[in-house]
CSV table of C-alpha atoms and ligand atoms in Angstrom, one decimal:
chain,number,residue,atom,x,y,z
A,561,UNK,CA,101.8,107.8,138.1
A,562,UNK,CA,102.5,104.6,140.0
A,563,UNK,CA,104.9,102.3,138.9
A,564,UNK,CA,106.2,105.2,136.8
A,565,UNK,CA,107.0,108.2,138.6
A,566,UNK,CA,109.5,106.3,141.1
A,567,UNK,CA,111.5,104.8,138.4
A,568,UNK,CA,111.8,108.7,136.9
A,569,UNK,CA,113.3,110.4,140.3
A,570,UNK,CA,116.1,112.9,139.5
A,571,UNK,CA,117.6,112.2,143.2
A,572,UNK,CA,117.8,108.9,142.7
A,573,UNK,CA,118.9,109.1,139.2
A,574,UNK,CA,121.7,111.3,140.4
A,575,UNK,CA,123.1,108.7,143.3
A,576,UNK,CA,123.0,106.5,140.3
A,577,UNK,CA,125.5,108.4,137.9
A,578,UNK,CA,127.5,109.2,141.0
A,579,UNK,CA,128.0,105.2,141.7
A,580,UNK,CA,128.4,105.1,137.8
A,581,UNK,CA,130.8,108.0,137.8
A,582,UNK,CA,132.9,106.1,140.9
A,583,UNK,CA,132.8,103.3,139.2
A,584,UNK,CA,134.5,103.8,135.8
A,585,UNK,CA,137.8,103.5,135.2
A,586,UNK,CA,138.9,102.0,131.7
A,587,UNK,CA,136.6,102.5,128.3
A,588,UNK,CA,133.7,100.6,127.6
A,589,UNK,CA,131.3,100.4,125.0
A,590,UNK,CA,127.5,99.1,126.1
A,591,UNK,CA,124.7,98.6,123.7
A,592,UNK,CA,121.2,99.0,124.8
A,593,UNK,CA,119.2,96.8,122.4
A,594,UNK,CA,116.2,98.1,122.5
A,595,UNK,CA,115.0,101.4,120.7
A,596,UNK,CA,112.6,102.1,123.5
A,597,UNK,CA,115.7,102.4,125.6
A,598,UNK,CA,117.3,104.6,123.3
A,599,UNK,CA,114.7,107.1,123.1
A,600,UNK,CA,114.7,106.9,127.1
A,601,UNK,CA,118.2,107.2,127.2
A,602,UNK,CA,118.5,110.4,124.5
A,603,UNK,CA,115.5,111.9,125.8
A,604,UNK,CA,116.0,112.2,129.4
A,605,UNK,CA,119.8,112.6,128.5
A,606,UNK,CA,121.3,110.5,130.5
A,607,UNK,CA,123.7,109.9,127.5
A,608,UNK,CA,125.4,113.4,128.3
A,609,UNK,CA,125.3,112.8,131.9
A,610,UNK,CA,127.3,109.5,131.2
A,611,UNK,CA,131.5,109.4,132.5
A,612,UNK,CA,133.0,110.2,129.4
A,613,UNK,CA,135.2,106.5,129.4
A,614,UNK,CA,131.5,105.1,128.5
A,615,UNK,CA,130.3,105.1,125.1
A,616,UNK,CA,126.8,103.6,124.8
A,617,UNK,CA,126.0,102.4,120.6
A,618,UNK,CA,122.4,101.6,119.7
A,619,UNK,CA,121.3,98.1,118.8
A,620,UNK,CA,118.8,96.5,116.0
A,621,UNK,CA,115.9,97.0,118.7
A,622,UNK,CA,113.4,98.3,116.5
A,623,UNK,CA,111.0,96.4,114.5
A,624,UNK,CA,110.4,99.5,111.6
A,625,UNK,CA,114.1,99.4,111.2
A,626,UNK,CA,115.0,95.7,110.8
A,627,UNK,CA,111.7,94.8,108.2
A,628,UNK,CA,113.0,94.6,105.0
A,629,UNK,CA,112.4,97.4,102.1
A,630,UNK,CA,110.8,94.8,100.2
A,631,UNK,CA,108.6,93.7,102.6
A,632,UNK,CA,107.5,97.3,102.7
A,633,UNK,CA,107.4,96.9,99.4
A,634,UNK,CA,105.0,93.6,99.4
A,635,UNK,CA,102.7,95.3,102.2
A,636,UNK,CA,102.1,98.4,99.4
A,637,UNK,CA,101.3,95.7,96.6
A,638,UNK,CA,98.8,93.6,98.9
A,639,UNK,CA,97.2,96.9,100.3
A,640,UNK,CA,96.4,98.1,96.7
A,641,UNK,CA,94.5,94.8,95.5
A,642,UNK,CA,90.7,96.1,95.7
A,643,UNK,CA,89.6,93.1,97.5
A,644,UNK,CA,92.1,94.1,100.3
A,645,UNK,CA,91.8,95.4,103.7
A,646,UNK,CA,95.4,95.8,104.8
A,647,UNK,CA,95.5,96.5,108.5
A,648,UNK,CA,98.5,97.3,110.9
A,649,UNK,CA,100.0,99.3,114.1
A,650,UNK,CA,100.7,102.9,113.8
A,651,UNK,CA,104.0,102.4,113.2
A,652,UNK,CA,104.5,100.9,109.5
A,653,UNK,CA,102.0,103.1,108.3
A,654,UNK,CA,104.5,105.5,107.3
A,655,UNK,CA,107.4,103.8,106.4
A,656,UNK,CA,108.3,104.5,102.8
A,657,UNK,CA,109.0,101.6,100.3
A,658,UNK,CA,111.2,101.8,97.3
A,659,UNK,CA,108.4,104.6,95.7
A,660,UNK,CA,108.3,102.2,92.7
A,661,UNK,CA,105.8,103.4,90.3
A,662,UNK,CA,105.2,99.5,88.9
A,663,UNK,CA,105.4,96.8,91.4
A,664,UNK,CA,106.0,93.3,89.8
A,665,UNK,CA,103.5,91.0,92.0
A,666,UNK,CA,103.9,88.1,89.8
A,667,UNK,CA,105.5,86.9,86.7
A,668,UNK,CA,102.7,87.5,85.2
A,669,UNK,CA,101.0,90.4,86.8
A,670,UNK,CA,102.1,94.0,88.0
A,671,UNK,CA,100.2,96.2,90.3
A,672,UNK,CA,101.1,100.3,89.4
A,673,UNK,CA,100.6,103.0,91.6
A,674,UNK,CA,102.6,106.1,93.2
A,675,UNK,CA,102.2,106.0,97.1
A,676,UNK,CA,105.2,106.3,99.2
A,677,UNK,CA,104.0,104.5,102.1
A,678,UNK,CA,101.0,102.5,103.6
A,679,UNK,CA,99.3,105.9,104.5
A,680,UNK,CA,99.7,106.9,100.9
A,681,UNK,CA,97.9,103.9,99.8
A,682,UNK,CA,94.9,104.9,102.2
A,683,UNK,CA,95.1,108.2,100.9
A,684,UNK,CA,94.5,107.1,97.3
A,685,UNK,CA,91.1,105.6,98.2
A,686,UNK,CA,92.5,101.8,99.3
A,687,UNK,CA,91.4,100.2,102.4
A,688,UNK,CA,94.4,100.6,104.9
A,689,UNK,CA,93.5,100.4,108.6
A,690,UNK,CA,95.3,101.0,111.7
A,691,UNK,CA,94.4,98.4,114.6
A,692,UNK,CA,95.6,97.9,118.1
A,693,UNK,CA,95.8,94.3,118.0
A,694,UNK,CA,96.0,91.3,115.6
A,695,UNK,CA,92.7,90.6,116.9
A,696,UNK,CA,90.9,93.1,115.7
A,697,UNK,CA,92.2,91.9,112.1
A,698,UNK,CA,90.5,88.9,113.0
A,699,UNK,CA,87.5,90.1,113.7
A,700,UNK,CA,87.5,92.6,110.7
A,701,UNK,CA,88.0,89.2,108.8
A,702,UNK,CA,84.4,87.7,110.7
A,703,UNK,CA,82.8,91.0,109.8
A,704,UNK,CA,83.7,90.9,106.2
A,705,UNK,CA,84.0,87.8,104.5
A,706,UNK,CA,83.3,88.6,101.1
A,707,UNK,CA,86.9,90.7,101.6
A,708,UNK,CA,90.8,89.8,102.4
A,709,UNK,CA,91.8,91.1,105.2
A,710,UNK,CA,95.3,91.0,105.8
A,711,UNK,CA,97.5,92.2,109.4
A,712,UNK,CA,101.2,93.5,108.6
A,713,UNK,CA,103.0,91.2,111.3
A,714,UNK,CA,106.3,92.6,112.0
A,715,UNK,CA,108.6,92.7,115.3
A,716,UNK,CA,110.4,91.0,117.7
A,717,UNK,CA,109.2,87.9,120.6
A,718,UNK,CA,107.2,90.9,121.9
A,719,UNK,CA,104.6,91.0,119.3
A,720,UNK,CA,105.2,87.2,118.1
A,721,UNK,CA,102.5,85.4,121.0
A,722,UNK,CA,99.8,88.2,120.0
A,723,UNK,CA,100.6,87.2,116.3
A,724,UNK,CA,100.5,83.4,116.9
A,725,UNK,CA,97.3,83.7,118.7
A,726,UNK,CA,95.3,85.8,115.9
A,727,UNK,CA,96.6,82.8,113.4
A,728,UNK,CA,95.6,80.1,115.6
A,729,UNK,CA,91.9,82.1,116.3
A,730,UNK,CA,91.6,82.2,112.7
A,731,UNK,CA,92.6,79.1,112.2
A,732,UNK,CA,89.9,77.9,114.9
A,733,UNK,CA,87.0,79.9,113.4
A,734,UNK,CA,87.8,78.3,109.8
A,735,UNK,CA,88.4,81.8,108.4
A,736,UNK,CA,89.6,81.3,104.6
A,737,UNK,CA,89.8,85.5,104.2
A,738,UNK,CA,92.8,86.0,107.1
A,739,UNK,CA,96.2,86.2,106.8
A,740,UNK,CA,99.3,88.0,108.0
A,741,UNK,CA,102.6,89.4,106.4
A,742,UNK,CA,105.3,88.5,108.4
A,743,UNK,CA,108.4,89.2,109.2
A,744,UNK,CA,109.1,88.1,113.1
A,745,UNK,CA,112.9,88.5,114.1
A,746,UNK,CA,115.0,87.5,117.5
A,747,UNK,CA,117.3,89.0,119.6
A,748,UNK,CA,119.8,86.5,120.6
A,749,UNK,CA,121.0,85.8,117.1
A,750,UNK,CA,121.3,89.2,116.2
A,751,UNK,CA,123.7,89.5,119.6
A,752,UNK,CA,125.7,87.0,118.3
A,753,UNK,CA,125.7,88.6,114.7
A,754,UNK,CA,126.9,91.7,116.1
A,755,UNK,CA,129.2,89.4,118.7
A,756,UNK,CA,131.0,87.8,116.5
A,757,UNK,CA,131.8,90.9,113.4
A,758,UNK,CA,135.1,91.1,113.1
A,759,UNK,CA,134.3,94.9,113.6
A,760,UNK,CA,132.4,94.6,116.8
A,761,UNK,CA,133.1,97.6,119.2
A,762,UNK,CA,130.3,96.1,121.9
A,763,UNK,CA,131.6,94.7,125.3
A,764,UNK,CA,128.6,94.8,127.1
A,765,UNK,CA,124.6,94.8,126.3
A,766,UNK,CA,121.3,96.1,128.0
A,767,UNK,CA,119.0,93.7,127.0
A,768,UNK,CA,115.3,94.5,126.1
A,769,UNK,CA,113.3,93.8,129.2
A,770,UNK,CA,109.7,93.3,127.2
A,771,UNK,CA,111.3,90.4,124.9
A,772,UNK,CA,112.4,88.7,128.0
A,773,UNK,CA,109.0,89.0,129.7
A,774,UNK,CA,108.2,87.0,127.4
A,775,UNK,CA,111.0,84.3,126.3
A,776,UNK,CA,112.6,84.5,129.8
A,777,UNK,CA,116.3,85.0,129.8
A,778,UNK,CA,117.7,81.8,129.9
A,779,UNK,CA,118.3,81.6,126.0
A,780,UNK,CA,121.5,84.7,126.5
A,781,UNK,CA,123.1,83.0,129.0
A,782,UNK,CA,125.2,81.1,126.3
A,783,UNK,CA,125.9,84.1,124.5
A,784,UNK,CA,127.2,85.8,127.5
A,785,UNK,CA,129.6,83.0,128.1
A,786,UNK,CA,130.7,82.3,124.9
A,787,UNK,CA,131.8,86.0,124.2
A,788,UNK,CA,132.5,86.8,128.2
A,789,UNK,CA,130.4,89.6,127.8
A,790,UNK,CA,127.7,91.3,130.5
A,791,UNK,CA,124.2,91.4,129.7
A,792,UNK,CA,121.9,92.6,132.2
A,793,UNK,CA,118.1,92.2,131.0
A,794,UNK,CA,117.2,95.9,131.5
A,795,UNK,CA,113.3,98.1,131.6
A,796,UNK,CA,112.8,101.3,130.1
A,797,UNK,CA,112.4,104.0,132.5
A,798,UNK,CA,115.3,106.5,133.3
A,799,UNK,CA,116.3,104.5,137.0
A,800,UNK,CA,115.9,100.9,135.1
A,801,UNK,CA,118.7,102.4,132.5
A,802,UNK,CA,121.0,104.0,135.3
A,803,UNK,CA,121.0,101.0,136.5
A,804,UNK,CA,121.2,98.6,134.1
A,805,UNK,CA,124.6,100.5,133.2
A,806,UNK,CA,125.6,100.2,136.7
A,807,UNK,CA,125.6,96.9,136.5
A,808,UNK,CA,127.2,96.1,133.2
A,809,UNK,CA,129.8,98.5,134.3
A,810,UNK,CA,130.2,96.7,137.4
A,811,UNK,CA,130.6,93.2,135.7
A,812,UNK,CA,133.0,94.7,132.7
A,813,UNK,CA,135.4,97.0,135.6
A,814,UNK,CA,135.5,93.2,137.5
A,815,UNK,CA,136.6,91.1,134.5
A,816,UNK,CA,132.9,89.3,135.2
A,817,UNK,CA,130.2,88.0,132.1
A,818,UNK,CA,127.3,86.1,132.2
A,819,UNK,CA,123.4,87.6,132.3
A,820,UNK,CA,121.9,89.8,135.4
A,821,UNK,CA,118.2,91.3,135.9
A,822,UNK,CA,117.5,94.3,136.3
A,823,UNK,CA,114.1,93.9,135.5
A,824,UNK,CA,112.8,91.3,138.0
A,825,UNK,CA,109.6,93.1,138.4
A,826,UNK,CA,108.4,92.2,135.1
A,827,UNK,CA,111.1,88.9,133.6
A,828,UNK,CA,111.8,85.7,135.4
A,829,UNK,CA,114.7,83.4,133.6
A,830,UNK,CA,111.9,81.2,132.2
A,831,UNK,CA,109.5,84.1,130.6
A,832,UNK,CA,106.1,83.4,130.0
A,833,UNK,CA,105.8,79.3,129.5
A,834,UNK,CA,102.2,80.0,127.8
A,835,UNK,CA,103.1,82.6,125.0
A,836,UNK,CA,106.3,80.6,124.2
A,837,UNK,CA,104.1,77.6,123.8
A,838,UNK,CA,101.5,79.4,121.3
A,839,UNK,CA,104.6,80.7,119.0
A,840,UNK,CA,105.9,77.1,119.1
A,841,UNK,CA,102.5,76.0,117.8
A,842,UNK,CA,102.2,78.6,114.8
A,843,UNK,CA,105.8,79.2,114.1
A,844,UNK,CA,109.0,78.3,113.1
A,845,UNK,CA,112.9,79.5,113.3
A,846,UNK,CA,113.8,80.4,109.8
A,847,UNK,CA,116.9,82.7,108.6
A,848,UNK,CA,115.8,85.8,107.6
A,849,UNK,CA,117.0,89.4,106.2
A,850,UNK,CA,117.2,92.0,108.7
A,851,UNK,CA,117.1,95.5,106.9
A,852,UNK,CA,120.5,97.2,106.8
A,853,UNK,CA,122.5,94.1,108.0
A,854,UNK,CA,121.7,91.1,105.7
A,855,UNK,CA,121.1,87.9,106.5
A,856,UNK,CA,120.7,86.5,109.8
A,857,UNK,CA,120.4,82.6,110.0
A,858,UNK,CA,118.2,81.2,112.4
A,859,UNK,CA,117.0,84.9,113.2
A,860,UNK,CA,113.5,84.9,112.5
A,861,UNK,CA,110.4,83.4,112.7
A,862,UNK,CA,107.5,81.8,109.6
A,863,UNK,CA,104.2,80.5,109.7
A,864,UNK,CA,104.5,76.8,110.3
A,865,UNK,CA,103.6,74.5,107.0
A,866,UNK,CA,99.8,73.4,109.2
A,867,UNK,CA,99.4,77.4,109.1
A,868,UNK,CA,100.8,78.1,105.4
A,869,UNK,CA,97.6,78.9,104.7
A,870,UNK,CA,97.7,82.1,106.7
A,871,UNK,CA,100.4,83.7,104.5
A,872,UNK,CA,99.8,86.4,102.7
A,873,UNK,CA,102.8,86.5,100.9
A,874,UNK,CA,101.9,83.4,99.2
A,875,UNK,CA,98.3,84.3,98.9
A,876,UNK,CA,99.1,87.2,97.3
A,877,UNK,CA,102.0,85.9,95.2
A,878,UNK,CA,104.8,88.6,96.2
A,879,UNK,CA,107.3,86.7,96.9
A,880,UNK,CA,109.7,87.7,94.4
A,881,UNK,CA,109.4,91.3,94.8
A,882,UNK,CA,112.9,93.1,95.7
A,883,UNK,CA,114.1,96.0,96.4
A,884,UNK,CA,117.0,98.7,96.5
A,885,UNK,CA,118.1,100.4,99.7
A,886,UNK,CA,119.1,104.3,99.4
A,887,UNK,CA,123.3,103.9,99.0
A,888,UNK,CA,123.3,107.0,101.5
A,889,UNK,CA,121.9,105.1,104.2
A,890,UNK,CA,124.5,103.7,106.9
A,891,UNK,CA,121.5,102.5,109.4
A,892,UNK,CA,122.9,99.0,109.4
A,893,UNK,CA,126.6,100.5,110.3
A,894,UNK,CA,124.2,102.2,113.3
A,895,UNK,CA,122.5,99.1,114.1
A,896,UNK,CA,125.5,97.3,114.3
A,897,UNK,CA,126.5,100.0,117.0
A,898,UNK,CA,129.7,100.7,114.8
A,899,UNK,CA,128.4,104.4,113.9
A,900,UNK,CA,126.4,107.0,115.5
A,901,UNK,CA,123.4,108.8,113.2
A,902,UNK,CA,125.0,112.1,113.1
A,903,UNK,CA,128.0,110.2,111.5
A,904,UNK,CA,125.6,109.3,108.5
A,905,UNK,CA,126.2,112.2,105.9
A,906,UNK,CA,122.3,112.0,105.2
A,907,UNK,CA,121.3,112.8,108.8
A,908,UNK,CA,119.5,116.0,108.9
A,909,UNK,CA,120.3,117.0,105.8
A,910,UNK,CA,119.0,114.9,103.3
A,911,UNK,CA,117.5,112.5,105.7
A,912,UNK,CA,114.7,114.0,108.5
A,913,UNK,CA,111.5,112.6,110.4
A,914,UNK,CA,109.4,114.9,107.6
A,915,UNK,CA,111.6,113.5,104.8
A,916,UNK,CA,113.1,109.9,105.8
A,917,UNK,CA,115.5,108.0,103.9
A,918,UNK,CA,115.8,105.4,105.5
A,919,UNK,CA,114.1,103.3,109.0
A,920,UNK,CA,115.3,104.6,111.5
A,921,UNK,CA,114.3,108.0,111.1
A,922,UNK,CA,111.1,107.2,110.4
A,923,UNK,CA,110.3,105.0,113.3
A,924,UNK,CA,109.4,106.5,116.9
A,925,UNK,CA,111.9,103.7,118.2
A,926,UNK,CA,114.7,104.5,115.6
A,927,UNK,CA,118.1,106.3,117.1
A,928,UNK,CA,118.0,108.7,114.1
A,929,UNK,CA,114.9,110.0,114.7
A,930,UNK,CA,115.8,110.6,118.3
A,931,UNK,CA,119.2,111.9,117.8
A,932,UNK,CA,117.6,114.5,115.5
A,933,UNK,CA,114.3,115.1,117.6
A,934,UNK,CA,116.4,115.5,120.7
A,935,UNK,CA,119.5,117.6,119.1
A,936,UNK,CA,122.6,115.2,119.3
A,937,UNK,CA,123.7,117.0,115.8
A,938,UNK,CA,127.2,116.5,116.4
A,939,UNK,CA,128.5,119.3,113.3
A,940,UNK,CA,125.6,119.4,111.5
A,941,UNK,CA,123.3,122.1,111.3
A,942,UNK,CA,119.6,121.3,111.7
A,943,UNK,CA,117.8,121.1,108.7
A,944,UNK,CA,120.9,122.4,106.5
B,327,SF4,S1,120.2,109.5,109.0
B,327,SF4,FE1,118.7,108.6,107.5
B,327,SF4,S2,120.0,107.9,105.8
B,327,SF4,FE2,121.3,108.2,107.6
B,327,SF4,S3,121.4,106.2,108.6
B,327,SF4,FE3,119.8,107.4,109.6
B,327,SF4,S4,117.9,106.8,108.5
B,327,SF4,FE4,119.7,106.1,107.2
């Protein structure tokens, strides 16, 4: 396939990890932020064709992982209200919530049921519906307005313009039955979370090539010189990783920092002025939770007060739900790139893709779920 196949050639991936393997002298520790490029990176295993002197950790990069239980939590409560179609992507359909029995919508009202996850709701007889975009939501919400329909709008500045522009649609058409569940997050404060940790083992990052496509990369450049650390905005094929690497590795064996790109076919420093525009319209920086880590301030995004309308979480009155994390689950130690999944003493024991404890192995972007799907066990037995 064009525009695929060459950035998947073994030749060239192996003058690659030759250069890489020439180059690396001292130990370094690089974290790819993006789950897509851990999958990538576990699954065509360049991470055992690495020199050994390079350790690569695996950053927050995954929207399932980072949204908060009790926003799964809030997503189950809204999706059981009769009145309710609860649409979203694939991919937080079968993320399990706290498995409450009762959930406590209100002061004054519960909602009771048993399902596990979003595709448990469905299965009870609830409307739950996967779409492809935000804009389908929308026009779900034209086709039905004697009903609620609600879009479960998690993720990072990749998802955030598509977001912005089903709000602003439905603000546009007047639609009073539309609304979204959000819980937008951004990379560069996370970097500087993980950055500045008094445990921080990262000297280096591969940045996610998609979020700078659209927010351009001009935002890490203070990062980079403030911690006089590399970050080379990196893609997500096999050669885009090799070489990302090469290039951090280049920059940290010189003593150099500041941001490179890798991914100049797709990223310019600027991003995309439009889709930055449309976000600006519709939201606004808040602080928010990121699951696993805690709070992030300024990490996040909300609906702007001219679009409070549009949030379900007030519609709905959920607010106040919370909700308690497994205390087996390290994920935020992983996300943090301070421990590995097969250093979690749930991984593949207590904690598989069938059975997840927590995020990461539930999600198809999650380094858990790849570590186990791809066997990087380290002692422990598969299924044990
Ligand atoms: S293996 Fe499971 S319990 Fe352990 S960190 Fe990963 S998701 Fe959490």
């Amino acid at each position: 396939m064009r525009f695929v196949d060459e950035y998947r050639n073994e030749a060239d991936a192996r003058k690659f990890l030759t250069a890489i393997e020439r180059l690396a002298v001292r130990e370094w520790t690089i974290m790819e932020i993006c789950g897509g490029q851990t999958h990538t990176l576990i699954k065509s295993g360049i991470d055992r064709l690495l020199p050994q002197q390079l350790t690569l950790v695996h950053g927050p990069g995954c929207p399932v992982c980072v949204t908060p239980l009790e926003l799964i939590d809030r997503a189950l409560a809204i999706a059981r209200r009769p009145e309710v179609i609860f649409t979203s992507f694939g991919d937080m359909l079968r993320v399990p919530g706290s498995a409450r029995q009762t959930f406590e919508v209100s002061k004054t009202s519960k909602v009771s049921h048993g399902a596990r996850d979003l595709l448990g709701v469905k299965a009870q007889g609830d409307d739950v519906r996967m779409v492809y975009s935000p804009l389908d939501a929308v026009k779900l919400a034209q086709k039905h307005p004697d009903r609620q329909v609600v879009f479960f709008a998690v993720g990072f500045e990749t998802t955030a313009p598509g977001n912005a522009m089903a709000v602003w649609q439905a603000k546009q058409l007047g639609l009073a039955n539309f609304s979204i569940l959000c819980s937008h997050v951004l990379v560069p404060p996370a970097m500087e979370a993980i950055l500045g940790s008094a445990d921080n083992q990262v000297q280096g990052f591969l940045a996610a090539g998609h979020v700078c496509t659209v927010m351009g990369y001009w935002e890490y450049e203070p990062i980079a010189e403030r911690h006089r650390v590399p970050i080379v905005v990196t893609g997500f094929e096999p050669l885009d990783l090799l070489h990302g690497i090469y290039l951090a590795l280049a920059a940290l064996e010189e003593g150099r920092w500041g941001v490179e790109n890798q991914y100049s076919r797709s990223v310019t420093r600027e991003g995309n002025r439009a889709a930055q525009k449309l976000i600006g319209e519709v939201f606004e920086v808040c602080d928010r939770q990121w699951r696993g880590i805690g709070l992030i301030p300024a990490s996040g995004y909300r609906l702007r007060p001219a679009y409070a309308g549009f949030d379900a979480e007030l519609r709905f009155g959920v607010t106040d739900m919370t909700a308690q994390e497994s205390s087996l689950c390290i994920a935020g130690q992983i996300l943090q790139g301070l421990k590995k999944p097969h250093q979690c003493s749930a991984f593949g024991v207590l904690c598989r893709p069938e059975q997840p404890l927590g995020a990461p192995m539930v999600s198809s972007e999650g380094a858990c779920a790849a570590y186990y799907s791809y066997g990087r066990m380290g002692n422990v037995k598969r299924g044990a």
